mmCIF file of C-alpha atoms in Angstrom:
data_model
loop_
_atom_site.group_PDB
_atom_site.id
_atom_site.type_symbol
_atom_site.label_atom_id
_atom_site.label_comp_id
_atom_site.label_asym_id
_atom_site.label_seq_id
_atom_site.Cartn_x
_atom_site.Cartn_y
_atom_site.Cartn_z
ATOM 1 C CA MET A 1 -7.619 -10.907 -0.180
ATOM 2 C CA ALA A 2 -4.205 -10.383 1.419
ATOM 3 C CA GLN A 3 -2.529 -12.017 -1.555
ATOM 4 C CA VAL A 4 -4.325 -9.665 -3.954
ATOM 5 C CA TYR A 5 -3.119 -6.636 -1.994
ATOM 6 C CA TYR A 6 0.390 -8.096 -1.806
ATOM 7 C CA TYR A 7 0.646 -8.469 -5.577
ATOM 8 C CA MET A 8 -0.831 -4.997 -6.076
ATOM 9 C CA GLY A 9 1.883 -3.615 -3.809
ATOM 10 C CA VAL A 10 4.970 -5.241 -5.313
ATOM 11 C CA ASP A 11 6.660 -5.083 -8.682
ATOM 12 C CA ALA A 12 5.434 -7.933 -10.877
ATOM 13 C CA LEU A 13 8.921 -8.974 -11.981
ATOM 14 C CA GLN A 14 10.881 -8.299 -8.833
ATOM 15 C CA GLU A 15 8.818 -8.931 -5.706
ATOM 16 C CA SER A 16 11.408 -7.266 -3.488
ATOM 17 C CA LEU A 17 10.447 -3.848 -4.918
ATOM 18 C CA MET A 18 7.472 -2.111 -3.339
ATOM 19 C CA VAL A 19 5.342 -0.078 -5.735
ATOM 20 C CA ASP A 20 2.341 0.657 -3.500
ATOM 21 C CA GLU A 21 2.868 0.820 0.258
ATOM 22 C CA SER A 22 -0.858 1.223 0.865
ATOM 23 C CA SER A 23 -1.548 -2.156 -0.759
ATOM 24 C CA ILE A 24 1.153 -3.798 1.351
ATOM 25 C CA ASN A 25 -0.396 -2.256 4.469
ATOM 26 C CA HIS A 26 -3.841 -3.542 3.425
ATOM 27 C CA ALA A 27 -2.326 -6.997 2.925
ATOM 28 C CA LEU A 28 -0.842 -6.864 6.434
ATOM 29 C CA VAL A 29 -4.213 -5.890 7.930
ATOM 30 C CA SER A 30 -5.963 -8.717 6.060
ATOM 31 C CA LEU A 31 -3.317 -11.185 7.205
ATOM 32 C CA SER A 32 -3.547 -10.019 10.813
ATOM 33 C CA ASN A 33 -7.295 -10.603 10.713
ATOM 34 C CA ALA A 34 -6.900 -14.033 9.111
ATOM 35 C CA LEU A 35 -4.252 -15.094 11.632
ATOM 36 C CA LYS A 36 -6.546 -14.313 14.576
ATOM 37 C CA PHE A 37 -8.819 -17.252 13.805
ATOM 38 C CA GLU A 38 -8.657 -20.979 13.089
ATOM 39 C CA PRO A 39 -7.441 -22.327 10.742
ATOM 40 C CA GLY A 40 -5.575 -19.199 9.613
ATOM 41 C CA ASP A 41 -3.136 -19.228 12.498
ATOM 42 C CA SER A 42 -2.089 -22.765 11.581
ATOM 43 C CA LEU A 43 -1.464 -22.133 7.864
ATOM 44 C CA PRO A 44 2.240 -21.630 7.102
ATOM 45 C CA ASP A 45 1.472 -19.828 3.828
ATOM 46 C CA LEU A 46 -0.227 -16.953 5.675
ATOM 47 C CA HIS A 47 2.797 -16.493 7.928
ATOM 48 C CA VAL A 48 5.093 -16.561 4.879
ATOM 49 C CA LEU A 49 3.015 -13.940 3.070
ATOM 50 C CA ARG A 50 2.993 -11.738 6.184
ATOM 51 C CA GLY A 51 6.767 -12.147 6.412
ATOM 52 C CA ARG A 52 7.185 -11.156 2.775
ATOM 53 C CA CYS A 53 5.100 -8.029 3.334
ATOM 54 C CA LEU A 54 7.184 -7.088 6.368
ATOM 55 C CA LEU A 55 10.387 -7.786 4.450
ATOM 56 C CA ILE A 56 9.338 -5.404 1.692
ATOM 57 C CA LYS A 57 8.668 -2.746 4.325
ATOM 58 C CA GLY A 58 12.199 -3.242 5.676
ATOM 59 C CA GLU A 59 11.122 -4.987 8.880
ATOM 60 C CA GLU A 60 13.569 -7.894 8.633
ATOM 61 C CA GLN A 61 13.417 -8.958 12.291
ATOM 62 C CA ASN A 62 9.607 -9.144 12.278
ATOM 63 C CA ALA A 63 9.705 -10.923 8.925
ATOM 64 C CA ALA A 64 12.134 -13.486 10.344
ATOM 65 C CA GLU A 65 9.707 -14.179 13.197
ATOM 66 C CA CYS A 66 6.925 -14.830 10.664
ATOM 67 C CA PHE A 67 9.116 -17.216 8.674
ATOM 68 C CA LYS A 68 10.107 -19.022 11.891
ATOM 69 C CA GLN A 69 6.438 -19.462 12.789
ATOM 70 C CA ALA A 70 5.749 -20.778 9.292
ATOM 71 C CA MET A 71 8.640 -23.268 9.604
ATOM 72 C CA GLU A 72 7.215 -24.522 12.901
ATOM 73 C CA LEU A 73 3.919 -25.168 11.100
ATOM 74 C CA GLU A 74 5.434 -26.907 8.053
ATOM 75 C CA ARG A 75 4.624 -30.582 7.762
ATOM 76 C CA PRO A 76 7.610 -32.925 8.099
ATOM 77 C CA GLY A 77 8.675 -34.227 4.698
ATOM 78 C CA SER A 78 7.434 -31.135 2.862
ATOM 79 C CA THR A 79 9.216 -30.415 -0.405
ATOM 80 C CA ASP A 80 8.093 -26.784 -0.711
ATOM 81 C CA THR A 81 11.072 -24.874 0.646
ATOM 82 C CA THR A 82 9.718 -21.353 0.191
ATOM 83 C CA THR A 83 9.586 -20.868 3.962
ATOM 84 C CA LEU A 84 13.140 -22.124 4.460
ATOM 85 C CA ARG A 85 14.445 -19.978 1.597
ATOM 86 C CA CYS A 86 12.763 -16.846 2.968
ATOM 87 C CA LEU A 87 14.037 -17.490 6.497
ATOM 88 C CA LEU A 88 17.630 -18.199 5.439
ATOM 89 C CA LEU A 89 17.761 -15.121 3.234
ATOM 90 C CA THR A 90 16.238 -12.913 5.935
ATOM 91 C CA LEU A 91 18.673 -14.148 8.588
ATOM 92 C CA LEU A 92 21.562 -13.624 6.164
ATOM 93 C CA ASN A 93 20.351 -10.057 5.559
ATOM 94 C CA LEU A 94 20.106 -9.456 9.316
ATOM 95 C CA PHE A 95 23.679 -10.705 9.679
ATOM 96 C CA MET A 96 24.901 -8.372 6.928
ATOM 97 C CA GLN A 97 23.156 -5.386 8.531
ATOM 98 C CA GLY A 98 25.455 -5.851 11.498
ATOM 99 C CA GLY A 99 23.020 -5.099 14.251
ATOM 100 C CA SER A 100 23.847 -5.635 17.873
ATOM 101 C CA ASP A 101 25.223 -9.178 17.958
ATOM 102 C CA PRO A 102 26.203 -11.121 14.826
ATOM 103 C CA SER A 103 26.767 -14.265 16.890
ATOM 104 C CA SER A 104 23.054 -14.255 17.759
ATOM 105 C CA VAL A 105 22.157 -14.376 14.063
ATOM 106 C CA ILE A 106 24.726 -17.141 13.475
ATOM 107 C CA THR A 107 23.221 -19.145 16.339
ATOM 108 C CA GLN A 108 19.737 -18.656 14.873
ATOM 109 C CA LEU A 109 20.921 -19.763 11.434
ATOM 110 C CA GLU A 110 22.473 -22.919 12.885
ATOM 111 C CA MET A 111 19.350 -23.695 14.886
ATOM 112 C CA TRP A 112 16.975 -23.193 11.960
ATOM 113 C CA VAL A 113 19.114 -25.233 9.560
ATOM 114 C CA ASN A 114 18.980 -28.051 12.125
ATOM 115 C CA LYS A 115 15.192 -27.660 12.396
ATOM 116 C CA ALA A 116 14.940 -27.618 8.606
ATOM 117 C CA GLU A 117 16.767 -30.947 8.483
ATOM 118 C CA GLU A 118 14.002 -32.362 10.712
ATOM 119 C CA ARG A 119 11.224 -30.987 8.483
ATOM 120 C CA TYR A 120 12.582 -31.402 4.956
ATOM 121 C CA PRO A 121 14.515 -34.146 3.189
ATOM 122 C CA GLN A 122 18.253 -33.631 3.791
ATOM 123 C CA ASP A 123 19.006 -33.257 0.062
ATOM 124 C CA THR A 124 16.413 -30.493 -0.117
ATOM 125 C CA VAL A 125 18.058 -28.555 2.718
ATOM 126 C CA LYS A 126 21.499 -28.972 1.127
ATOM 127 C CA SER A 127 20.111 -27.771 -2.187
ATOM 128 C CA GLU A 128 18.660 -24.628 -0.554
ATOM 129 C CA LEU A 129 21.958 -23.901 1.205
ATOM 130 C CA ARG A 130 23.882 -24.308 -2.073
ATOM 131 C CA ALA A 131 21.427 -22.014 -3.861
ATOM 132 C CA LEU A 132 21.787 -19.407 -1.108
ATOM 133 C CA TYR A 133 25.569 -19.573 -1.409
ATOM 134 C CA ARG A 134 25.454 -19.304 -5.230
ATOM 135 C CA THR A 135 23.139 -16.301 -5.205
ATOM 136 C CA HIS A 136 24.707 -14.533 -2.193
ATOM 137 C CA THR A 137 28.319 -15.690 -2.320
ATOM 138 C CA GLU A 138 29.883 -12.609 -0.751
ATOM 139 C CA GLU A 139 27.446 -12.504 2.171
ATOM 140 C CA ALA A 140 27.660 -16.260 2.797
ATOM 141 C CA THR A 141 31.470 -16.093 2.743
ATOM 142 C CA GLU A 142 31.447 -13.279 5.302
ATOM 143 C CA LEU A 143 29.083 -15.285 7.489
ATOM 144 C CA SER A 144 31.335 -18.328 7.216
ATOM 145 C CA LYS A 145 34.428 -16.316 8.177
ATOM 146 C CA THR A 146 32.669 -14.812 11.176
ATOM 147 C CA HIS A 147 31.416 -18.242 12.226
ATOM 148 C CA GLN A 148 34.906 -19.716 11.911
ATOM 149 C CA ASP A 149 36.489 -16.872 13.899
ATOM 150 C CA ARG A 150 33.814 -17.255 16.562
ATOM 151 C CA ALA A 151 34.429 -21.005 16.782
ATOM 152 C CA LEU A 152 38.187 -20.491 17.181
ATOM 153 C CA GLY A 153 37.725 -17.923 19.921
ATOM 154 C CA PRO A 154 38.997 -14.374 20.442
ATOM 155 C CA GLY A 155 42.412 -13.451 19.120
ATOM 156 C CA LYS A 156 42.725 -16.505 16.842
ATOM 157 C CA LYS A 157 42.324 -16.538 13.100
ATOM 158 C CA GLY A 158 41.352 -19.436 10.920
ATOM 159 C CA ALA A 159 43.458 -20.735 8.037
ATOM 160 C CA GLY A 160 43.491 -18.157 5.301
ATOM 161 C CA ASN A 161 42.618 -15.384 7.733
ATOM 162 C CA SER A 162 46.108 -14.927 9.151
ATOM 163 C CA GLY A 163 46.639 -11.677 7.291
ATOM 164 C CA ALA A 164 50.167 -12.732 6.248
#
């Protein structure tokens, strides 16, 4: 039922656009009920759908937590990378929003990429990272620069960042 409400609440061509907030809210209620009981709480797809609903409502941090839970539940060797894709994109969005501490988001990204390499074939993870970079080049470049500056320490700039 949650999936029906989800698709009633989003644009058919572009799922990131909400067209009916009430339907999204109904989907969230249905998902909350399903996640209270076995086997719902152990199904990664339910956590992913809940995360997508929260993402559409602009609740990126809560969505990220749902995607993390879904990743924890993914079976090792899985080739469906929907969960990984959603988590990477959400963490990248959280980084771009600025928030309180960008290094926290960078640390989370590193940790979850490492976890992804334990759950998915390595080529699959690399493919997802390349796709993320291709579709969000500017954001990924900014993340990379911040990561490099953080690794070098305060007051030091990486090659190409010298400003000269």
